[in-house]
Amino acid sequence: MSFLRLRSHAPGARAAESAGATEATSATRSSTPRPKPATCRRNNSNITTMADQLLERAREAVEGQIDFEGQRLAEMITTVVLGGAGIFAFFIGFMAQDIKLSLYIGLAGTAVTFLAVVPPWPLYNKNPEDWLAPYSTTSGINIDVDGQKVG
Amino acid sequence: MHSALVRVQNVFGFFTTVAFTVAAVIALSSFIHPQTPSATIQLRNVQVVKGRPHYYSYKKEEYAHIKFDLDADLSTLFNWNTKQVFLYIKAIYPSTKPNEPASEAIIWDAILASDSAPWNENHYIHPTPPNTKKAQPKSKATAKTKSKTKQAAESPYPRGQLHLFNQRPKYQITDISGKLQNRTDVQLELSWNAQPWVGALLWANKLDMGMWKGLRGGVSDAFDFPEIGAKKKKDLETEKGKEGYRLQAGGEQPRRAPPA
């Protein structure tokens, strides 16, 4: 499984891979709200930003994103714990000549794996990838979106 | 693995792989459990009577009623992967036409559940051997109070061992032609189907496969179906009740002395 690069938004080699996905996600994650139509902004800007923040928080909780090192670690833990539980289940059951013991060991191992891997434990977010600094106008590139300077 | 949903899918996907692999290994592991089944089966009594397939039928058919003795030790069929063993006795008799295969009809069967399936409702309850019947008036009272909770009776022999004397058939058999009297070279044969927890159903009873020896014995001597009314009609009852636990009720005593 390939590790998705979500946190970094950089030109060059990084931006080249999965450009579309990165662009889309980073747009939702960036702290500066997207420019909105003038009428909307004037009347409901407070409500809109509050709702956006709430949504953002809910999405963070449900998505449970972890950093790249965490992804590698989660992958490793899945393989080791589940595979080990399978081997363990067979041999313990075979020695005890009890197939139900095998079943329960296997299911318990699976439950442990789900618990260990699925929630975004702090262990998986020890190496956060920082955002690059935004490009200054001195870089010489000007990007205009609807008459506004973006980059 | 970047989001929780992807991790759930990933873990579950690998879990199915592990579960399937472990199941396959368990299924294969039963082949290293040695099997040495053996059985002897003897004809006790055979009668042929006329009857109707159902009450309103105008057609009359001939039915064979076969009683038999069976001594079988199938306890090695039960390994850690065995759920139950379906045991059955076939009557095999050659066809009237030379180029047609022999006919087979099941006269008796039983489901032997393994110890790992204590909730199995079809558990065969072995009838009490006749010589021990009188020797337990005292234990009956205690047994009754104990058994009142769940199980009606306990088998007197360990799982997989059968010692049946003068056993009634569960099924009377007839031929497709409706004629059964005076047929020759009938044989009774014991067969089984081992049903595992995981893996394939196993029907091969006679083959030697590695550590599995085929069934030794289990085929009776050849006998003939008699003419109708050749003997006085005595007991033509088939086995009734759940798994035939009422075996010896009203049945005759076996002619030969049972082994001690």
GROMACS .gro file of C-alpha atoms in nm:
model
  411
    1MET     CA    1   0.000   0.000   0.000
    2SER     CA    2   0.135   0.340  -0.091
    3PHE     CA    3   0.149   0.610   0.169
    4LEU     CA    4  -0.051   0.908   0.068
    5ARG     CA    5   0.110   1.242   0.107
    6LEU     CA    6  -0.145   1.470   0.257
    7ARG     CA    7   0.030   1.718   0.476
    8SER     CA    8   0.289   1.844   0.239
    9HIS     CA    9   0.203   2.059  -0.050
   10ALA     CA   10   0.514   2.134  -0.244
   11PRO     CA   11   0.613   2.177  -0.602
   12GLY     CA   12   0.857   1.948  -0.777
   13ALA     CA   13   0.896   1.582  -0.699
   14ARG     CA   14   0.639   1.573  -0.419
   15ALA     CA   15   0.369   1.757  -0.601
   16ALA     CA   16   0.420   1.538  -0.905
   17GLU     CA   17   0.277   1.227  -0.741
   18SER     CA   18  -0.097   1.222  -0.694
   19ALA     CA   19  -0.130   1.585  -0.778
   20GLY     CA   20  -0.506   1.588  -0.803
   21ALA     CA   21  -0.574   1.425  -0.467
   22THR     CA   22  -0.320   1.636  -0.287
   23GLU     CA   23  -0.460   1.953  -0.430
   24ALA     CA   24  -0.815   1.867  -0.333
   25THR     CA   25  -0.736   1.766   0.023
   26SER     CA   26  -0.507   2.052   0.094
   27ALA     CA   27  -0.772   2.296  -0.016
   28THR     CA   28  -1.005   2.175   0.256
   29ARG     CA   29  -0.731   2.161   0.514
   30SER     CA   30  -0.569   2.502   0.460
   31SER     CA   31  -0.640   2.749   0.736
   32THR     CA   32  -0.726   3.037   0.507
   33PRO     CA   33  -1.083   3.001   0.389
   34ARG     CA   34  -1.143   2.982   0.022
   35PRO     CA   35  -1.251   3.312  -0.131
   36LYS     CA   36  -1.624   3.322  -0.155
   37PRO     CA   37  -1.865   3.531  -0.356
   38ALA     CA   38  -1.889   3.882  -0.222
   39THR     CA   39  -2.256   3.870  -0.124
   40CYS     CA   40  -2.216   3.559   0.079
   41ARG     CA   41  -1.915   3.687   0.259
   42ARG     CA   42  -2.074   4.011   0.364
   43ASN     CA   43  -2.384   3.861   0.525
   44ASN     CA   44  -2.308   3.517   0.672
   45SER     CA   45  -1.933   3.505   0.708
   46ASN     CA   46  -1.939   3.428   1.081
   47ILE     CA   47  -2.189   3.146   1.057
   48THR     CA   48  -2.016   2.995   0.757
   49THR     CA   49  -1.676   2.987   0.918
   50MET     CA   50  -1.815   2.840   1.240
   51ALA     CA   51  -1.991   2.565   1.050
   52ASP     CA   52  -1.676   2.505   0.854
   53GLN     CA   53  -1.473   2.469   1.168
   54LEU     CA   54  -1.721   2.230   1.323
   55LEU     CA   55  -1.728   2.020   1.009
   56GLU     CA   56  -1.353   2.025   0.998
   57ARG     CA   57  -1.330   1.899   1.355
   58ALA     CA   58  -1.582   1.622   1.294
   59ARG     CA   59  -1.396   1.515   0.982
   60GLU     CA   60  -1.067   1.507   1.169
   61ALA     CA   61  -1.217   1.285   1.438
   62VAL     CA   62  -1.374   1.042   1.191
   63GLU     CA   63  -1.084   1.030   0.949
   64GLY     CA   64  -0.826   0.976   1.220
   65GLN     CA   65  -0.532   1.063   1.004
   66ILE     CA   66  -0.182   0.961   1.101
   67ASP     CA   67   0.156   1.061   0.967
   68PHE     CA   68   0.379   0.868   0.727
   69GLU     CA   69   0.588   0.693   0.989
   70GLY     CA   70   0.265   0.605   1.171
   71GLN     CA   71   0.127   0.450   0.853
   72ARG     CA   72   0.433   0.235   0.813
   73LEU     CA   73   0.410   0.132   1.179
   74ALA     CA   74   0.036   0.055   1.152
   75GLU     CA   75   0.099  -0.163   0.847
   76MET     CA   76   0.372  -0.351   1.031
   77ILE     CA   77   0.160  -0.402   1.344
   78THR     CA   78  -0.131  -0.533   1.136
   79THR     CA   79   0.088  -0.790   0.963
   80VAL     CA   80   0.272  -0.904   1.273
   81VAL     CA   81  -0.019  -0.922   1.518
   82LEU     CA   82  -0.272  -1.078   1.282
   83GLY     CA   83  -0.025  -1.322   1.130
   84GLY     CA   84   0.108  -1.412   1.473
   85ALA     CA   85  -0.243  -1.464   1.606
   86GLY     CA   86  -0.316  -1.702   1.317
   87ILE     CA   87  -0.005  -1.910   1.377
   88PHE     CA   88  -0.060  -1.904   1.751
   89ALA     CA   89  -0.426  -2.005   1.708
   90PHE     CA   90  -0.338  -2.309   1.501
   91PHE     CA   91  -0.062  -2.442   1.721
   92ILE     CA   92  -0.235  -2.384   2.054
   93GLY     CA   93  -0.554  -2.541   1.920
   94PHE     CA   94  -0.364  -2.833   1.772
   95MET     CA   95  -0.180  -2.901   2.096
   96ALA     CA   96  -0.496  -2.878   2.302
   97GLN     CA   97  -0.692  -3.064   2.029
   98ASP     CA   98  -0.959  -2.801   2.067
   99ILE     CA   99  -1.075  -2.625   1.753
  100LYS     CA  100  -1.287  -2.378   1.945
  101LEU     CA  101  -0.975  -2.254   2.121
  102SER     CA  102  -0.825  -2.185   1.779
  103LEU     CA  103  -1.132  -1.990   1.678
  104TYR     CA  104  -1.132  -1.776   1.989
  105ILE     CA  105  -0.759  -1.705   1.977
  106GLY     CA  106  -0.792  -1.598   1.615
  107LEU     CA  107  -1.088  -1.374   1.687
  108ALA     CA  108  -0.920  -1.222   1.992
  109GLY     CA  109  -0.610  -1.147   1.787
  110THR     CA  110  -0.824  -0.977   1.526
  111ALA     CA  111  -1.001  -0.767   1.788
  112VAL     CA  112  -0.669  -0.662   1.937
  113THR     CA  113  -0.541  -0.565   1.593
  114PHE     CA  114  -0.847  -0.352   1.525
  115LEU     CA  115  -0.807  -0.180   1.859
  116ALA     CA  116  -0.438  -0.120   1.810
  117VAL     CA  117  -0.444   0.002   1.454
  118VAL     CA  118  -0.771   0.174   1.372
  119PRO     CA  119  -0.787   0.463   1.622
  120PRO     CA  120  -0.528   0.737   1.555
  121TRP     CA  121  -0.325   0.673   1.868
  122PRO     CA  122  -0.064   0.943   1.947
  123LEU     CA  123   0.202   0.682   1.872
  124TYR     CA  124   0.114   0.713   1.505
  125ASN     CA  125   0.149   1.093   1.499
  126LYS     CA  126   0.500   1.133   1.637
  127ASN     CA  127   0.654   1.252   1.313
  128PRO     CA  128   0.419   1.513   1.174
  129GLU     CA  129   0.504   1.657   0.837
  130ASP     CA  130   0.497   2.035   0.846
  131TRP     CA  131   0.347   2.251   0.579
  132LEU     CA  132   0.591   2.434   0.367
  133ALA     CA  133   0.595   2.810   0.404
  134PRO     CA  134   0.366   2.982   0.156
  135TYR     CA  135   0.530   3.126  -0.150
  136SER     CA  136   0.602   3.492  -0.122
  137THR     CA  137   0.542   3.728  -0.404
  138THR     CA  138   0.917   3.757  -0.437
  139SER     CA  139   0.931   3.417  -0.599
  140GLY     CA  140   0.822   3.587  -0.912
  141ILE     CA  141   0.517   3.374  -0.979
  142ASN     CA  142   0.178   3.536  -0.977
  143ILE     CA  143  -0.134   3.328  -0.982
  144ASP     CA  144  -0.462   3.504  -1.027
  145VAL     CA  145  -0.793   3.345  -0.938
  146ASP     CA  146  -1.094   3.557  -1.020
  147GLY     CA  147  -0.885   3.870  -0.999
  148GLN     CA  148  -0.734   3.786  -0.662
  149LYS     CA  149  -0.372   3.703  -0.603
  150VAL     CA  150  -0.330   3.355  -0.465
  151GLY     CA  151   0.035   3.265  -0.498
  152MET     CA  152  -0.335   0.344   0.607
  153HIS     CA  153  -0.364   0.721   0.632
  154SER     CA  154  -0.725   0.732   0.756
  155ALA     CA  155  -0.928   0.520   0.996
  156LEU     CA  156  -1.153   0.381   0.723
  157VAL     CA  157  -0.858   0.265   0.516
  158ARG     CA  158  -0.709   0.100   0.823
  159VAL     CA  159  -1.037  -0.082   0.898
  160GLN     CA  160  -1.048  -0.213   0.542
  161ASN     CA  161  -0.683  -0.311   0.550
  162VAL     CA  162  -0.705  -0.498   0.881
  163PHE     CA  163  -1.024  -0.678   0.780
  164GLY     CA  164  -0.879  -0.773   0.444
  165PHE     CA  165  -0.575  -0.926   0.604
  166PHE     CA  166  -0.795  -1.094   0.866
  167THR     CA  167  -0.985  -1.282   0.592
  168THR     CA  168  -0.656  -1.397   0.447
  169VAL     CA  169  -0.534  -1.522   0.785
  170ALA     CA  170  -0.865  -1.691   0.866
  171PHE     CA  171  -0.873  -1.874   0.534
  172THR     CA  172  -0.512  -1.984   0.567
  173VAL     CA  173  -0.558  -2.113   0.922
  174ALA     CA  174  -0.875  -2.296   0.816
  175ALA     CA  175  -0.689  -2.460   0.528
  176VAL     CA  176  -0.407  -2.569   0.757
  177ILE     CA  177  -0.658  -2.709   1.008
  178ALA     CA  178  -0.832  -2.901   0.731
  179LEU     CA  179  -0.499  -3.049   0.622
  180SER     CA  180  -0.394  -3.125   0.979
  181SER     CA  181  -0.666  -3.386   1.020
  182PHE     CA  182  -0.479  -3.603   0.770
  183ILE     CA  183  -0.194  -3.659   1.014
  184HIS     CA  184  -0.431  -3.798   1.274
  185PRO     CA  185  -0.412  -4.177   1.234
  186GLN     CA  186  -0.734  -4.363   1.167
  187THR     CA  187  -0.789  -4.733   1.217
  188PRO     CA  188  -1.161  -4.797   1.196
  189SER     CA  189  -1.285  -5.154   1.225
  190ALA     CA  190  -1.625  -5.316   1.235
  191THR     CA  191  -1.804  -5.647   1.215
  192ILE     CA  192  -2.160  -5.670   1.100
  193GLN     CA  193  -2.383  -5.976   1.106
  194LEU     CA  194  -2.728  -6.053   0.985
  195ARG     CA  195  -2.962  -6.139   1.270
  196ASN     CA  196  -3.293  -6.188   1.099
  197VAL     CA  197  -3.451  -6.101   0.766
  198GLN     CA  198  -3.813  -6.113   0.658
  199VAL     CA  199  -3.997  -5.999   0.349
  200VAL     CA  200  -4.353  -5.875   0.381
  201LYS     CA  201  -4.608  -5.718   0.153
  202GLY     CA  202  -4.712  -5.367   0.217
  203ARG     CA  203  -4.817  -5.038   0.068
  204PRO     CA  204  -4.595  -4.737   0.023
  205HIS     CA  205  -4.861  -4.521   0.185
  206TYR     CA  206  -5.210  -4.571   0.321
  207TYR     CA  207  -5.414  -4.485   0.011
  208SER     CA  208  -5.191  -4.667  -0.232
  209TYR     CA  209  -5.338  -4.948  -0.445
  210LYS     CA  210  -4.994  -5.072  -0.533
  211LYS     CA  211  -4.849  -5.341  -0.315
  212GLU     CA  212  -4.479  -5.372  -0.273
  213GLU     CA  213  -4.249  -5.610  -0.097
  214TYR     CA  214  -4.053  -5.481   0.195
  215ALA     CA  215  -3.748  -5.637   0.354
  216HIS     CA  216  -3.703  -5.605   0.727
  217ILE     CA  217  -3.347  -5.672   0.829
  218LYS     CA  218  -3.218  -5.706   1.183
  219PHE     CA  219  -2.849  -5.705   1.244
  220ASP     CA  220  -2.566  -5.711   1.497
  221LEU     CA  221  -2.296  -5.448   1.478
  222ASP     CA  222  -1.967  -5.415   1.660
  223ALA     CA  223  -1.777  -5.112   1.546
  224ASP     CA  224  -1.485  -4.911   1.675
  225LEU     CA  225  -1.484  -4.580   1.493
  226SER     CA  226  -1.335  -4.374   1.774
  227THR     CA  227  -1.027  -4.291   1.568
  228LEU     CA  228  -1.245  -4.106   1.319
  229PHE     CA  229  -1.280  -3.829   1.574
  230ASN     CA  230  -0.991  -3.586   1.554
  231TRP     CA  231  -0.991  -3.222   1.657
  232ASN     CA  232  -1.148  -3.119   1.329
  233THR     CA  233  -1.439  -3.368   1.333
  234LYS     CA  234  -1.784  -3.226   1.391
  235GLN     CA  235  -1.989  -3.539   1.346
  236VAL     CA  236  -1.988  -3.872   1.171
  237PHE     CA  237  -2.292  -3.987   0.980
  238LEU     CA  238  -2.297  -4.363   1.002
  239TYR     CA  239  -2.517  -4.582   0.788
  240ILE     CA  240  -2.571  -4.944   0.694
  241LYS     CA  241  -2.654  -5.030   0.338
  242ALA     CA  242  -2.812  -5.348   0.207
  243ILE     CA  243  -2.650  -5.420  -0.128
  244TYR     CA  244  -2.804  -5.670  -0.368
  245PRO     CA  245  -2.729  -5.737  -0.730
  246SER     CA  246  -2.967  -5.631  -1.000
  247THR     CA  247  -3.182  -5.880  -1.186
  248LYS     CA  248  -3.027  -5.774  -1.514
  249PRO     CA  249  -2.659  -5.855  -1.549
  250ASN     CA  250  -2.547  -5.524  -1.696
  251GLU     CA  251  -2.706  -5.304  -1.433
  252PRO     CA  252  -2.526  -5.202  -1.116
  253ALA     CA  253  -2.619  -5.343  -0.780
  254SER     CA  254  -2.890  -5.175  -0.576
  255GLU     CA  255  -2.808  -5.013  -0.246
  256ALA     CA  256  -3.058  -4.917   0.022
  257ILE     CA  257  -2.996  -4.776   0.367
  258ILE     CA  258  -3.157  -4.973   0.647
  259TRP     CA  259  -3.016  -4.791   0.949
  260ASP     CA  260  -2.823  -4.477   1.028
  261ALA     CA  261  -2.694  -4.271   1.319
  262ILE     CA  262  -2.527  -3.937   1.375
  263LEU     CA  263  -2.229  -3.959   1.608
  264ALA     CA  264  -2.146  -3.610   1.729
  265SER     CA  265  -1.796  -3.533   1.846
  266ASP     CA  266  -1.712  -3.401   2.191
  267SER     CA  267  -1.651  -3.057   2.042
  268ALA     CA  268  -2.020  -3.036   1.949
  269PRO     CA  269  -2.201  -3.085   2.280
  270TRP     CA  270  -2.506  -2.890   2.160
  271ASN     CA  271  -2.556  -3.123   1.863
  272GLU     CA  272  -2.923  -3.220   1.884
  273ASN     CA  273  -2.887  -3.533   1.674
  274HIS     CA  274  -2.647  -3.702   1.907
  275TYR     CA  275  -2.686  -4.079   1.882
  276ILE     CA  276  -2.766  -4.234   2.216
  277HIS     CA  277  -2.638  -4.584   2.226
  278PRO     CA  278  -2.885  -4.833   2.375
  279THR     CA  279  -2.791  -4.994   2.701
  280PRO     CA  280  -2.649  -5.341   2.650
  281PRO     CA  281  -2.900  -5.605   2.770
  282ASN     CA  282  -2.680  -5.773   3.031
  283THR     CA  283  -2.625  -5.453   3.226
  284LYS     CA  284  -2.989  -5.361   3.235
  285LYS     CA  285  -3.076  -5.520   3.567
  286ALA     CA  286  -2.766  -5.416   3.750
  287GLN     CA  287  -2.855  -5.052   3.803
  288PRO     CA  288  -3.173  -4.997   3.995
  289LYS     CA  289  -2.998  -4.772   4.245
  290SER     CA  290  -2.821  -4.545   4.005
  291LYS     CA  291  -3.139  -4.496   3.810
  292ALA     CA  292  -3.282  -4.257   4.064
  293THR     CA  293  -2.973  -4.042   4.069
  294ALA     CA  294  -2.941  -4.056   3.697
  295LYS     CA  295  -3.299  -3.944   3.657
  296THR     CA  296  -3.255  -3.635   3.867
  297LYS     CA  297  -2.936  -3.553   3.687
  298SER     CA  298  -3.067  -3.609   3.340
  299LYS     CA  299  -3.386  -3.418   3.398
  300THR     CA  300  -3.210  -3.094   3.320
  301LYS     CA  301  -3.101  -3.154   2.964
  302GLN     CA  302  -2.990  -3.489   2.836
  303ALA     CA  303  -3.229  -3.781   2.836
  304ALA     CA  304  -2.972  -4.057   2.839
  305GLU     CA  305  -2.602  -4.119   2.818
  306SER     CA  306  -2.439  -4.364   2.587
  307PRO     CA  307  -2.285  -4.657   2.775
  308TYR     CA  308  -1.987  -4.676   2.541
  309PRO     CA  309  -1.726  -4.416   2.455
  310ARG     CA  310  -1.784  -4.202   2.150
  311GLY     CA  311  -1.741  -4.390   1.827
  312GLN     CA  312  -1.789  -4.738   1.972
  313LEU     CA  313  -2.102  -4.932   1.889
  314HIS     CA  314  -2.211  -5.272   2.011
  315LEU     CA  315  -2.560  -5.338   1.884
  316PHE     CA  316  -2.738  -5.668   1.929
  317ASN     CA  317  -3.042  -5.765   1.733
  318GLN     CA  318  -3.084  -5.406   1.621
  319ARG     CA  319  -3.404  -5.321   1.441
  320PRO     CA  320  -3.368  -5.136   1.116
  321LYS     CA  321  -3.473  -4.775   1.097
  322TYR     CA  322  -3.604  -4.819   0.747
  323GLN     CA  323  -3.776  -5.106   0.570
  324ILE     CA  324  -3.649  -5.126   0.218
  325THR     CA  325  -3.810  -5.211  -0.111
  326ASP     CA  326  -3.689  -5.241  -0.466
  327ILE     CA  327  -3.768  -5.013  -0.757
  328SER     CA  328  -3.950  -5.305  -0.916
  329GLY     CA  329  -4.149  -5.361  -0.599
  330LYS     CA  330  -4.029  -5.722  -0.587
  331LEU     CA  331  -3.779  -5.824  -0.329
  332GLN     CA  332  -3.841  -6.184  -0.227
  333ASN     CA  333  -3.597  -6.457  -0.323
  334ARG     CA  334  -3.325  -6.215  -0.419
  335THR     CA  335  -2.981  -6.359  -0.357
  336ASP     CA  336  -2.638  -6.237  -0.250
  337VAL     CA  337  -2.752  -5.957  -0.026
  338GLN     CA  338  -2.482  -5.799   0.185
  339LEU     CA  339  -2.491  -5.547   0.463
  340GLU     CA  340  -2.218  -5.288   0.457
  341LEU     CA  341  -2.120  -5.021   0.707
  342SER     CA  342  -2.027  -4.681   0.564
  343TRP     CA  343  -1.986  -4.336   0.703
  344ASN     CA  344  -1.944  -3.974   0.612
  345ALA     CA  345  -1.706  -3.779   0.829
  346GLN     CA  346  -1.808  -3.416   0.856
  347PRO     CA  347  -1.531  -3.181   0.972
  348TRP     CA  348  -1.553  -2.835   1.123
  349VAL     CA  349  -1.354  -2.697   0.832
  350GLY     CA  350  -1.272  -2.886   0.517
  351ALA     CA  351  -1.437  -3.132   0.287
  352LEU     CA  352  -1.687  -3.405   0.368
  353LEU     CA  353  -1.509  -3.736   0.351
  354TRP     CA  354  -1.687  -4.035   0.202
  355ALA     CA  355  -1.388  -4.258   0.138
  356ASN     CA  356  -1.424  -4.545   0.386
  357LYS     CA  357  -1.226  -4.821   0.224
  358LEU     CA  358  -0.921  -4.639   0.097
  359ASP     CA  359  -0.585  -4.626   0.268
  360MET     CA  360  -0.466  -4.265   0.260
  361GLY     CA  361  -0.134  -4.209   0.432
  362MET     CA  362  -0.202  -4.243   0.803
  363TRP     CA  363  -0.565  -4.320   0.740
  364LYS     CA  364  -0.638  -4.688   0.715
  365GLY     CA  365  -0.954  -4.798   0.539
  366LEU     CA  366  -1.232  -4.974   0.725
  367ARG     CA  367  -1.143  -5.329   0.829
  368GLY     CA  368  -1.444  -5.555   0.805
  369GLY     CA  369  -1.779  -5.388   0.803
  370VAL     CA  370  -1.933  -5.619   0.542
  371SER     CA  371  -2.165  -5.902   0.636
  372ASP     CA  372  -2.176  -6.247   0.481
  373ALA     CA  373  -2.402  -6.282   0.183
  374PHE     CA  374  -2.759  -6.386   0.254
  375ASP     CA  375  -3.083  -6.418   0.062
  376PHE     CA  376  -3.413  -6.241   0.099
  377PRO     CA  377  -3.662  -6.515   0.192
  378GLU     CA  378  -3.999  -6.575   0.040
  379ILE     CA  379  -4.295  -6.382   0.175
  380GLY     CA  380  -4.438  -6.554   0.477
  381ALA     CA  381  -4.148  -6.791   0.507
  382LYS     CA  382  -4.139  -6.721   0.875
  383LYS     CA  383  -4.397  -6.626   1.122
  384LYS     CA  384  -4.439  -6.250   1.133
  385LYS     CA  385  -4.294  -6.148   1.458
  386ASP     CA  386  -4.154  -5.807   1.521
  387LEU     CA  387  -4.163  -5.591   1.213
  388GLU     CA  388  -4.129  -5.263   1.392
  389THR     CA  389  -3.874  -5.018   1.266
  390GLU     CA  390  -3.679  -4.813   1.510
  391LYS     CA  391  -3.878  -4.521   1.643
  392GLY     CA  392  -3.818  -4.222   1.863
  393LYS     CA  393  -3.527  -3.988   1.861
  394GLU     CA  394  -3.227  -4.172   1.722
  395GLY     CA  395  -3.374  -4.504   1.821
  396TYR     CA  396  -3.310  -4.499   2.193
  397ARG     CA  397  -3.599  -4.739   2.248
  398LEU     CA  398  -3.402  -5.021   2.099
  399GLN     CA  399  -3.457  -5.309   2.336
  400ALA     CA  400  -3.810  -5.224   2.448
  401GLY     CA  401  -3.999  -5.544   2.370
  402GLY     CA  402  -3.717  -5.676   2.158
  403GLU     CA  403  -3.597  -6.032   2.182
  404GLN     CA  404  -3.280  -6.124   2.357
  405PRO     CA  405  -2.991  -6.196   2.123
  406ARG     CA  406  -2.930  -6.559   2.051
  407ARG     CA  407  -2.559  -6.553   2.109
  408ALA     CA  408  -2.402  -6.462   2.437
  409PRO     CA  409  -2.269  -6.107   2.428
  410PRO     CA  410  -1.899  -6.070   2.499
  411ALA     CA  411  -1.816  -5.984   2.856
   0.00000   0.00000   0.00000
